[in-house]
CSV table of C-alpha atoms in Angstrom, one decimal:
chain,number,residue,atom,x,y,z
K,1,MET,CA,-11.0,21.7,-12.5
K,2,LEU,CA,-13.0,24.0,-10.3
K,3,VAL,CA,-15.5,21.3,-9.4
K,4,PHE,CA,-12.8,18.9,-8.1
K,5,LEU,CA,-11.1,21.7,-6.1
K,6,LEU,CA,-14.5,22.5,-4.6
K,7,LEU,CA,-14.9,18.9,-3.7
K,8,LEU,CA,-11.5,18.9,-1.9
K,9,ALA,CA,-12.5,22.1,-0.1
K,10,LEU,CA,-15.8,20.5,1.0
K,11,ILE,CA,-13.8,17.5,2.4
K,12,TYR,CA,-11.6,19.8,4.4
K,13,ALA,CA,-14.5,21.9,5.7
K,14,HIS,CA,-16.3,18.7,6.7
K,15,PHE,CA,-13.2,17.6,8.6
K,16,LEU,CA,-13.0,20.9,10.5
K,17,CYS,CA,-16.7,20.8,11.4
K,18,GLU,CA,-16.5,17.3,12.6
K,19,LYS,CA,-13.4,18.1,14.7
K,20,GLU,CA,-15.1,21.1,16.3
K,21,LEU,CA,-18.3,19.2,17.0
K,22,LYS,CA,-16.3,16.4,18.6
K,23,ASN,CA,-14.4,18.8,20.8
K,24,LYS,CA,-17.8,20.1,22.0
K,25,ASP,CA,-19.0,16.5,22.4
K,26,LEU,CA,-22.0,17.2,20.2
K,27,THR,CA,-21.7,14.2,17.8
K,28,ARG,CA,-21.8,11.8,20.8
K,29,ARG,CA,-24.9,13.4,22.2
K,30,ASN,CA,-26.8,13.8,18.9
K,31,SER,CA,-27.2,10.5,17.0
K,32,TYR,CA,-28.2,12.2,13.8
K,33,LEU,CA,-25.1,14.4,13.7
K,34,SER,CA,-23.0,11.4,14.5
K,35,VAL,CA,-24.4,9.4,11.5
K,36,PHE,CA,-24.2,12.4,9.2
K,37,PHE,CA,-20.5,13.0,9.9
K,38,GLU,CA,-19.5,9.3,10.3
K,39,CYS,CA,-20.9,8.4,6.9
K,40,LYS,CA,-19.8,11.7,5.3
K,41,LEU,CA,-23.3,12.0,3.7
K,42,LEU,CA,-22.7,15.6,2.4
K,43,ILE,CA,-19.5,14.6,0.6
K,44,LEU,CA,-21.1,11.4,-0.7
K,45,ALA,CA,-24.1,13.4,-2.1
K,46,PHE,CA,-21.8,15.9,-3.8
K,47,MET,CA,-19.7,13.2,-5.4
K,48,ILE,CA,-22.8,11.3,-6.6
K,49,ALA,CA,-24.0,14.5,-8.2
K,50,ILE,CA,-20.7,15.2,-9.9
K,51,SER,CA,-20.6,11.6,-11.3
K,52,ALA,CA,-24.2,11.3,-12.2
K,53,LEU,CA,-24.8,14.7,-13.8
K,54,ARG,CA,-21.7,14.6,-16.0
K,55,ALA,CA,-22.1,15.4,-19.7
K,56,MET,CA,-21.4,12.8,-22.4
K,57,SER,CA,-18.0,14.4,-23.1
K,58,VAL,CA,-16.8,13.7,-19.5
K,59,GLY,CA,-15.1,10.3,-19.4
K,60,ASP,CA,-13.5,8.3,-22.2
K,61,ASP,CA,-16.3,5.7,-22.3
K,62,THR,CA,-19.4,7.7,-21.3
K,63,ASN,CA,-20.7,8.3,-24.8
K,64,THR,CA,-19.9,4.7,-25.8
K,65,TYR,CA,-21.9,3.3,-22.9
K,66,CYS,CA,-24.8,5.6,-23.8
K,67,GLY,CA,-24.9,3.9,-27.2
K,68,ILE,CA,-24.7,0.5,-25.6
K,69,TYR,CA,-27.5,1.3,-23.2
K,70,ASN,CA,-29.8,2.6,-25.9
K,71,ASN,CA,-29.3,-0.6,-28.0
K,72,ILE,CA,-30.2,-3.0,-25.1
K,73,ALA,CA,-33.8,-4.2,-25.2
K,74,SER,CA,-36.2,-3.8,-22.2
K,75,PHE,CA,-37.7,-6.8,-20.4
K,76,GLY,CA,-40.8,-7.0,-22.6
K,77,GLU,CA,-38.7,-7.5,-25.7
K,78,THR,CA,-36.3,-10.2,-24.3
K,79,ASN,CA,-36.2,-13.7,-23.0
K,80,PHE,CA,-33.8,-15.4,-20.6
K,81,LYS,CA,-31.4,-16.4,-23.3
K,82,TYR,CA,-31.0,-12.8,-24.4
K,83,TYR,CA,-28.8,-11.9,-21.4
K,84,PHE,CA,-26.3,-14.6,-22.2
K,85,THR,CA,-26.0,-14.0,-25.9
K,86,GLN,CA,-25.0,-10.3,-25.9
K,87,GLU,CA,-21.5,-9.0,-26.4
K,88,TYR,CA,-21.4,-7.7,-22.8
K,89,GLU,CA,-21.7,-9.5,-19.5
K,90,CYS,CA,-25.2,-10.7,-18.4
K,91,GLY,CA,-25.3,-8.7,-15.2
K,92,PHE,CA,-24.6,-5.4,-17.0
K,93,VAL,CA,-27.2,-6.2,-19.7
K,94,PHE,CA,-29.8,-7.2,-17.1
K,95,ILE,CA,-29.4,-3.9,-15.2
K,96,CYS,CA,-29.7,-1.9,-18.4
K,97,SER,CA,-32.7,-3.9,-19.5
K,98,LEU,CA,-34.4,-3.5,-16.1
K,99,LEU,CA,-34.0,0.3,-16.1
K,100,LYS,CA,-35.2,0.6,-19.6
K,101,THR,CA,-38.3,-1.4,-18.7
K,102,PHE,CA,-39.3,1.5,-16.4
K,103,GLY,CA,-38.6,4.0,-19.2
K,104,LEU,CA,-35.5,5.4,-17.5
K,105,SER,CA,-32.9,7.3,-19.6
K,106,PHE,CA,-29.1,6.8,-19.7
K,107,SER,CA,-28.8,9.7,-17.2
K,108,CYS,CA,-30.8,7.7,-14.7
K,109,PHE,CA,-28.5,4.7,-15.4
K,110,LEU,CA,-25.5,6.9,-14.6
K,111,PHE,CA,-27.3,8.0,-11.4
K,112,VAL,CA,-27.9,4.4,-10.3
K,113,CYS,CA,-24.3,3.4,-11.1
K,114,SER,CA,-22.9,6.4,-9.2
K,115,ILE,CA,-24.9,5.7,-6.1
K,116,PHE,CA,-24.0,2.1,-5.9
K,117,SER,CA,-20.3,2.5,-6.8
K,118,LEU,CA,-19.6,5.5,-4.5
K,119,CYS,CA,-21.6,3.9,-1.6
K,120,ALA,CA,-19.3,0.9,-1.9
K,121,VAL,CA,-16.2,3.1,-1.8
K,122,PHE,CA,-17.4,5.1,1.2
K,123,TYR,CA,-18.3,1.8,3.0
K,124,PHE,CA,-14.9,0.4,2.2
K,125,ILE,CA,-13.1,3.5,3.5
K,126,ARG,CA,-15.2,3.6,6.6
K,127,LYS,CA,-14.5,-0.1,7.4
K,128,SER,CA,-10.8,-0.2,6.4
K,129,SER,CA,-9.2,3.3,6.7
K,130,LYS,CA,-7.3,4.7,9.7
K,131,ASN,CA,-8.0,8.2,8.3
K,132,SER,CA,-11.1,8.4,6.2
K,133,TYR,CA,-10.6,12.1,5.2
K,134,LEU,CA,-7.1,11.4,3.9
K,135,SER,CA,-8.5,8.3,2.1
K,136,LEU,CA,-11.2,10.5,0.4
K,137,PHE,CA,-8.6,13.1,-0.6
K,138,LEU,CA,-6.4,10.4,-2.1
K,139,TYR,CA,-9.4,8.8,-3.9
K,140,ILE,CA,-9.9,12.1,-5.7
K,141,ALA,CA,-6.3,13.2,-6.1
K,142,LEU,CA,-4.9,9.9,-7.4
K,143,GLY,CA,-7.5,9.5,-10.1
K,144,CYS,CA,-9.7,6.8,-8.6
K,145,PHE,CA,-12.7,9.2,-8.8
K,146,ALA,CA,-11.8,9.9,-12.5
K,147,GLN,CA,-12.0,6.2,-13.2
K,148,ASN,CA,-15.4,6.1,-11.5
K,149,MET,CA,-16.6,8.3,-14.4
K,150,ASN,CA,-15.1,6.1,-17.0
K,151,LEU,CA,-14.9,2.3,-16.8
K,152,ILE,CA,-18.6,1.7,-15.9
K,153,ARG,CA,-18.7,-2.1,-16.1
K,154,GLN,CA,-15.4,-2.5,-14.2
K,155,ILE,CA,-16.4,0.1,-11.6
K,156,LEU,CA,-19.7,-1.9,-10.9
K,157,ALA,CA,-17.6,-5.0,-10.6
K,158,LEU,CA,-15.1,-3.2,-8.3
K,159,SER,CA,-18.0,-2.3,-6.0
K,160,PHE,CA,-18.7,-5.9,-5.3
K,161,VAL,CA,-15.0,-6.5,-4.8
K,162,LEU,CA,-14.8,-3.7,-2.1
K,163,PHE,CA,-17.8,-5.2,-0.3
K,164,GLY,CA,-16.1,-8.6,-0.6
K,165,VAL,CA,-12.8,-7.3,0.8
K,166,CYS,CA,-14.7,-6.0,3.9
K,167,LEU,CA,-16.1,-9.5,4.4
K,168,LEU,CA,-12.7,-11.1,3.9
K,169,GLN,CA,-11.2,-8.9,6.6
K,170,ASN,CA,-14.1,-10.1,8.9
K,171,LYS,CA,-12.8,-13.7,8.3
K,172,LYS,CA,-15.6,-14.6,5.8
K,173,PRO,CA,-13.7,-15.8,2.7
K,174,ILE,CA,-16.5,-17.8,1.3
K,175,TRP,CA,-18.9,-14.8,1.2
K,176,ALA,CA,-16.1,-12.7,-0.2
K,177,ALA,CA,-15.5,-15.2,-3.0
K,178,ILE,CA,-19.2,-15.1,-3.8
K,179,LEU,CA,-19.2,-11.3,-4.1
K,180,PHE,CA,-16.1,-11.5,-6.3
K,181,LEU,CA,-17.9,-13.9,-8.6
K,182,VAL,CA,-21.0,-11.7,-8.6
K,183,GLY,CA,-18.6,-9.0,-9.9
K,184,VAL,CA,-17.7,-11.3,-12.8
K,185,VAL,CA,-21.2,-10.9,-14.3
K,186,PHE,CA,-20.5,-7.2,-14.7
K,187,HIS,CA,-17.0,-7.6,-16.1
K,188,LYS,CA,-15.2,-10.9,-16.8
K,189,SER,CA,-11.8,-9.5,-15.6
K,190,CYS,CA,-13.1,-9.4,-12.0
K,191,VAL,CA,-12.4,-13.1,-11.7
K,192,PHE,CA,-8.8,-12.1,-11.3
K,193,CYS,CA,-9.8,-10.5,-7.9
K,194,LEU,CA,-10.1,-14.0,-6.4
K,195,ILE,CA,-6.4,-13.7,-5.8
K,196,ALA,CA,-7.3,-11.4,-3.0
K,197,ILE,CA,-8.3,-14.3,-0.8
K,198,ALA,CA,-4.8,-15.9,-1.3
K,199,LEU,CA,-3.1,-12.6,-0.6
K,200,TYR,CA,-5.0,-12.1,2.6
K,201,TYR,CA,-3.7,-15.3,4.1
K,202,LEU,CA,-0.2,-15.0,2.5
K,203,PRO,CA,2.3,-14.4,5.3
K,204,TYR,CA,4.9,-11.6,4.8
K,205,ARG,CA,7.8,-12.8,2.6
K,206,LYS,CA,11.0,-10.7,2.2
K,207,ASN,CA,11.9,-10.1,-1.5
K,208,LEU,CA,8.5,-11.5,-2.7
K,209,PHE,CA,8.0,-8.4,-4.8
K,210,GLU,CA,11.3,-8.7,-6.6
K,211,TYR,CA,10.6,-12.4,-7.5
K,212,ALA,CA,7.1,-11.5,-8.6
K,213,MET,CA,8.5,-8.8,-11.0
K,214,LEU,CA,10.8,-11.3,-12.5
K,215,ALA,CA,8.0,-13.8,-12.9
K,216,CYS,CA,5.8,-11.2,-14.6
K,217,LEU,CA,8.5,-10.3,-17.2
K,218,ILE,CA,8.9,-14.0,-18.0
K,219,CYS,CA,5.1,-14.4,-18.2
K,220,ALA,CA,4.9,-11.5,-20.7
K,221,LYS,CA,7.2,-13.4,-23.1
K,222,ILE,CA,5.4,-16.7,-22.7
K,223,LEU,CA,1.7,-15.6,-22.7
K,224,PRO,CA,1.4,-14.9,-26.5
K,225,LEU,CA,2.8,-18.4,-27.2
K,226,VAL,CA,0.4,-20.0,-24.8
K,227,LEU,CA,-2.6,-18.2,-26.2
K,228,LYS,CA,-1.6,-19.1,-29.7
K,229,ALA,CA,-1.3,-22.8,-28.7
K,230,ILE,CA,-4.7,-22.7,-27.0
K,231,GLU,CA,-6.2,-21.2,-30.1
K,232,SER,CA,-4.8,-23.9,-32.3
K,233,ILE,CA,-6.4,-26.6,-30.1
K,234,PHE,CA,-9.7,-24.7,-29.4
K,235,PRO,CA,-10.4,-22.5,-32.5
K,236,LYS,CA,-13.3,-20.7,-30.7
K,237,MET,CA,-10.9,-19.3,-28.1
K,238,ILE,CA,-9.5,-16.5,-30.4
K,239,TYR,CA,-7.8,-14.5,-27.7
K,240,HIS,CA,-4.4,-14.5,-29.5
K,241,SER,CA,-6.0,-13.4,-32.8
K,242,ARG,CA,-8.2,-10.8,-31.1
K,243,TYR,CA,-5.5,-9.0,-29.1
K,244,PHE,CA,-2.3,-9.7,-31.0
K,245,VAL,CA,-3.4,-9.8,-34.6
K,246,GLU,CA,-6.8,-8.2,-35.3
K,247,ASN,CA,-6.6,-5.2,-33.0
K,248,PRO,CA,-3.3,-3.4,-33.4
K,249,ILE,CA,-4.8,-0.6,-31.2
K,250,TYR,CA,-3.7,-2.6,-28.2
K,251,ILE,CA,-0.2,-3.3,-29.5
K,252,MET,CA,2.9,-1.1,-29.4
K,253,ASN,CA,1.2,1.7,-27.3
K,254,THR,CA,3.7,1.7,-24.4
K,255,SER,CA,5.1,5.2,-24.0
K,256,TRP,CA,7.9,6.6,-21.9
K,257,ALA,CA,5.1,8.0,-19.6
K,258,ASP,CA,3.8,4.4,-19.1
K,259,ILE,CA,7.3,3.2,-18.2
K,260,LEU,CA,8.1,6.1,-15.9
K,261,PHE,CA,4.7,5.7,-14.1
K,262,THR,CA,5.4,2.0,-13.6
K,263,LEU,CA,8.8,2.8,-12.2
K,264,GLY,CA,7.2,5.3,-9.8
K,265,LEU,CA,4.7,2.6,-8.7
K,266,ILE,CA,7.6,0.2,-8.1
K,267,PHE,CA,9.4,2.9,-6.0
K,268,VAL,CA,6.2,3.4,-3.9
K,269,VAL,CA,5.9,-0.4,-3.3
K,270,GLU,CA,9.5,-0.6,-2.3
K,271,ILE,CA,9.1,2.2,0.2
K,272,VAL,CA,6.0,0.5,1.7
K,273,LEU,CA,7.7,-2.9,2.0
K,274,LYS,CA,11.0,-1.6,3.3
K,275,GLY,CA,9.3,0.8,5.7
K,276,ARG,CA,7.3,-2.0,7.3
K,277,GLN,CA,10.1,-2.8,9.8
K,278,TYR,CA,10.0,0.8,11.2
K,279,LEU,CA,6.2,0.8,11.9
K,280,CYS,CA,4.7,0.6,15.3
K,281,LEU,CA,1.7,-1.6,14.6
K,282,ASN,CA,0.0,-4.4,16.6
K,283,LYS,CA,-0.4,-7.8,15.1
K,284,GLU,CA,-3.8,-7.2,13.6
K,285,SER,CA,-2.8,-3.9,12.1
K,286,LEU,CA,0.3,-5.4,10.6
K,287,LYS,CA,-1.7,-8.2,9.0
K,288,ARG,CA,-4.0,-5.6,7.4
K,289,TYR,CA,-0.9,-3.6,6.3
K,290,ASP,CA,0.6,-6.7,4.6
K,291,PHE,CA,-2.7,-7.4,2.9
K,292,TYR,CA,-3.1,-3.9,1.6
K,293,SER,CA,0.6,-3.9,0.5
K,294,ASN,CA,0.1,-7.2,-1.4
K,295,MET,CA,-3.0,-5.9,-3.1
K,296,PHE,CA,-1.4,-2.7,-4.2
K,297,MET,CA,1.7,-4.6,-5.3
K,298,ILE,CA,-0.3,-6.2,-8.1
K,299,VAL,CA,-0.6,-2.8,-9.9
K,300,PRO,CA,3.0,-2.4,-11.0
K,301,LEU,CA,3.2,-6.2,-11.7
K,302,ILE,CA,0.2,-5.9,-14.1
K,303,ARG,CA,1.9,-2.9,-15.8
K,304,LEU,CA,5.1,-4.8,-16.2
K,305,VAL,CA,3.2,-7.5,-18.0
K,306,GLY,CA,1.6,-4.8,-20.2
K,307,ILE,CA,5.0,-3.3,-21.0
K,308,GLY,CA,6.4,-6.7,-21.8
K,309,LEU,CA,3.5,-7.3,-24.2
K,310,ASN,CA,3.5,-3.8,-25.6
K,311,MET,CA,-0.2,-3.7,-24.5
K,312,THR,CA,-0.1,-1.4,-21.5
K,313,LYS,CA,-3.5,0.3,-22.4
K,314,LEU,CA,-5.3,-3.1,-22.3
K,315,ILE,CA,-3.5,-4.9,-19.5
K,316,SER,CA,-3.3,-2.0,-17.1
K,317,ARG,CA,-7.1,-1.8,-16.9
K,318,LEU,CA,-6.9,-4.8,-14.5
K,319,GLY,CA,-5.1,-2.5,-12.1
K,320,VAL,CA,-8.4,-0.7,-11.4
K,321,TYR,CA,-9.3,-3.4,-8.9
K,322,PHE,CA,-6.0,-3.0,-7.0
K,323,PHE,CA,-4.9,0.6,-7.3
K,324,ILE,CA,-7.6,1.8,-5.0
K,325,PHE,CA,-5.9,0.0,-2.1
K,326,ILE,CA,-3.3,2.8,-1.9
K,327,ILE,CA,-6.0,5.1,-0.4
K,328,ILE,CA,-6.1,2.9,2.7
K,329,LEU,CA,-2.5,1.7,2.6
K,330,ILE,CA,-1.1,5.2,3.1
K,331,PRO,CA,-3.2,6.0,6.2
K,332,GLU,CA,-2.2,2.6,7.6
K,333,PHE,CA,1.4,3.4,7.0
K,334,LEU,CA,1.1,6.8,8.7
K,335,SER,CA,-0.7,5.3,11.7
K,336,GLY,CA,2.4,3.2,12.3
K,337,ILE,CA,4.6,6.3,12.7
K,338,LYS,CA,2.0,8.5,14.5
K,339,THR,CA,4.0,8.2,17.8
K,340,LYS,CA,6.8,10.2,16.2
K,341,GLU,CA,4.8,13.4,15.7
K,342,LYS,CA,7.4,15.4,13.8
K,343,ARG,CA,8.1,12.6,11.3
K,344,TYR,CA,4.4,11.9,11.0
K,345,LYS,CA,3.5,15.5,10.0
K,346,THR,CA,6.4,15.7,7.6
K,347,ILE,CA,5.4,12.6,5.8
K,348,LEU,CA,1.7,13.5,5.9
K,349,TRP,CA,2.1,16.9,4.3
K,350,THR,CA,4.6,15.4,1.8
K,351,VAL,CA,2.0,12.9,0.7
K,352,ILE,CA,-0.7,15.5,0.5
K,353,GLY,CA,1.5,17.8,-1.6
K,354,LEU,CA,2.7,15.2,-4.0
K,355,ALA,CA,-0.8,13.8,-4.4
K,356,PHE,CA,-2.2,17.3,-5.2
K,357,ILE,CA,0.6,17.9,-7.8
K,358,TYR,CA,-0.2,14.5,-9.3
K,359,MET,CA,-3.9,15.4,-9.4
K,360,LEU,CA,-3.1,18.6,-11.4
K,361,LEU,CA,-0.9,16.7,-13.8
K,362,LEU,CA,-3.4,13.9,-14.2
K,363,TYR,CA,-6.5,16.0,-14.7
K,364,MET,CA,-5.2,19.1,-16.4
K,365,VAL,CA,-2.0,18.1,-18.3
K,366,GLN,CA,-2.5,14.5,-19.2
K,367,LYS,CA,-6.3,14.8,-19.1
K,368,SER,CA,-6.7,11.2,-17.9
K,369,CYS,CA,-10.1,9.7,-18.5
K,370,HIS,CA,-11.1,13.1,-20.0
K,371,VAL,CA,-12.8,14.3,-16.8
K,372,TYR,CA,-11.3,17.8,-17.5
K,373,PRO,CA,-12.8,20.1,-18.5
K,374,TYR,CA,-15.8,19.0,-16.5
K,375,THR,CA,-19.2,19.9,-17.8
K,376,THR,CA,-22.7,18.8,-16.7
K,377,ILE,CA,-25.9,17.8,-18.5
K,378,LEU,CA,-27.4,20.9,-16.8
K,379,GLY,CA,-25.4,23.1,-19.0
């Protein structure tokens, strides 16, 4: 846990240094200092080191991916067809094969993945967040950084999604869609992120969330029947057999903790949606707020489907693409009440306190993603 506390301390120290230098007008006069603090390069480097230098025991899937990487052939041993006939997505197989051609180990693969994924996160925060330091704190405290050391293929796909969302907010939906589809070659579930384009242009609708929850519960009851019917017509599409018959590990694993966490997410979404009317935001900021709200809203909806199917462990993995939006949604919410200083500080410190408690529970008690205890390959 010490390494994560040190990371939080570094973020706070970085914030104090930048604030002091801005007061002395040094960052404006020195372009190098400006870039260093604006891009949070020291924090980025420390986070890359934590992620890339982790031991095989850190992260649920790290050891599994090590075996997958070692079994993938290098360029000299493959042909074009090879990348489309493997169990895993062609983009992921291609990257592994490319790195192995240069004789690079799995540790180098982790280093490359860490650089790309965390640079995407920092770029996303820089372009989208009203308070980048708070966003970084929430990224660590709410478990997003833990996921970065776990779901490697999904995290690579998520990186393209984050770049795509930045383009989407710049009114470039075609380029955003292209990046979302590039993400699909790293994890097929990324195709679901195309919904972001519709959500960006979706105007605010009162009670939309409540209707969506009802639709998800109905969908959970219908989906197995639909998949079974598809499989009877197209025998090669064995999704019903794979997830509902052959792999009982995915079935009946919904715990009370899953249910309580989902209820907590629903509560947060309701606060965000009901609090919208009290925010002092201009038209452009309100559009961004609605978009972030719509994206984060997907998380409890996905979990409701998972609970309805008794497959929370499998279905909730889709939430990785959408949960990250809370780290920019909360600063956007706080910016809308910044004119009321007392209320702003009360809510800000409440958010920080609750997020820190959640971090301790997530990493130390629940041991989510097995990033605690943290050890490195350096020993």
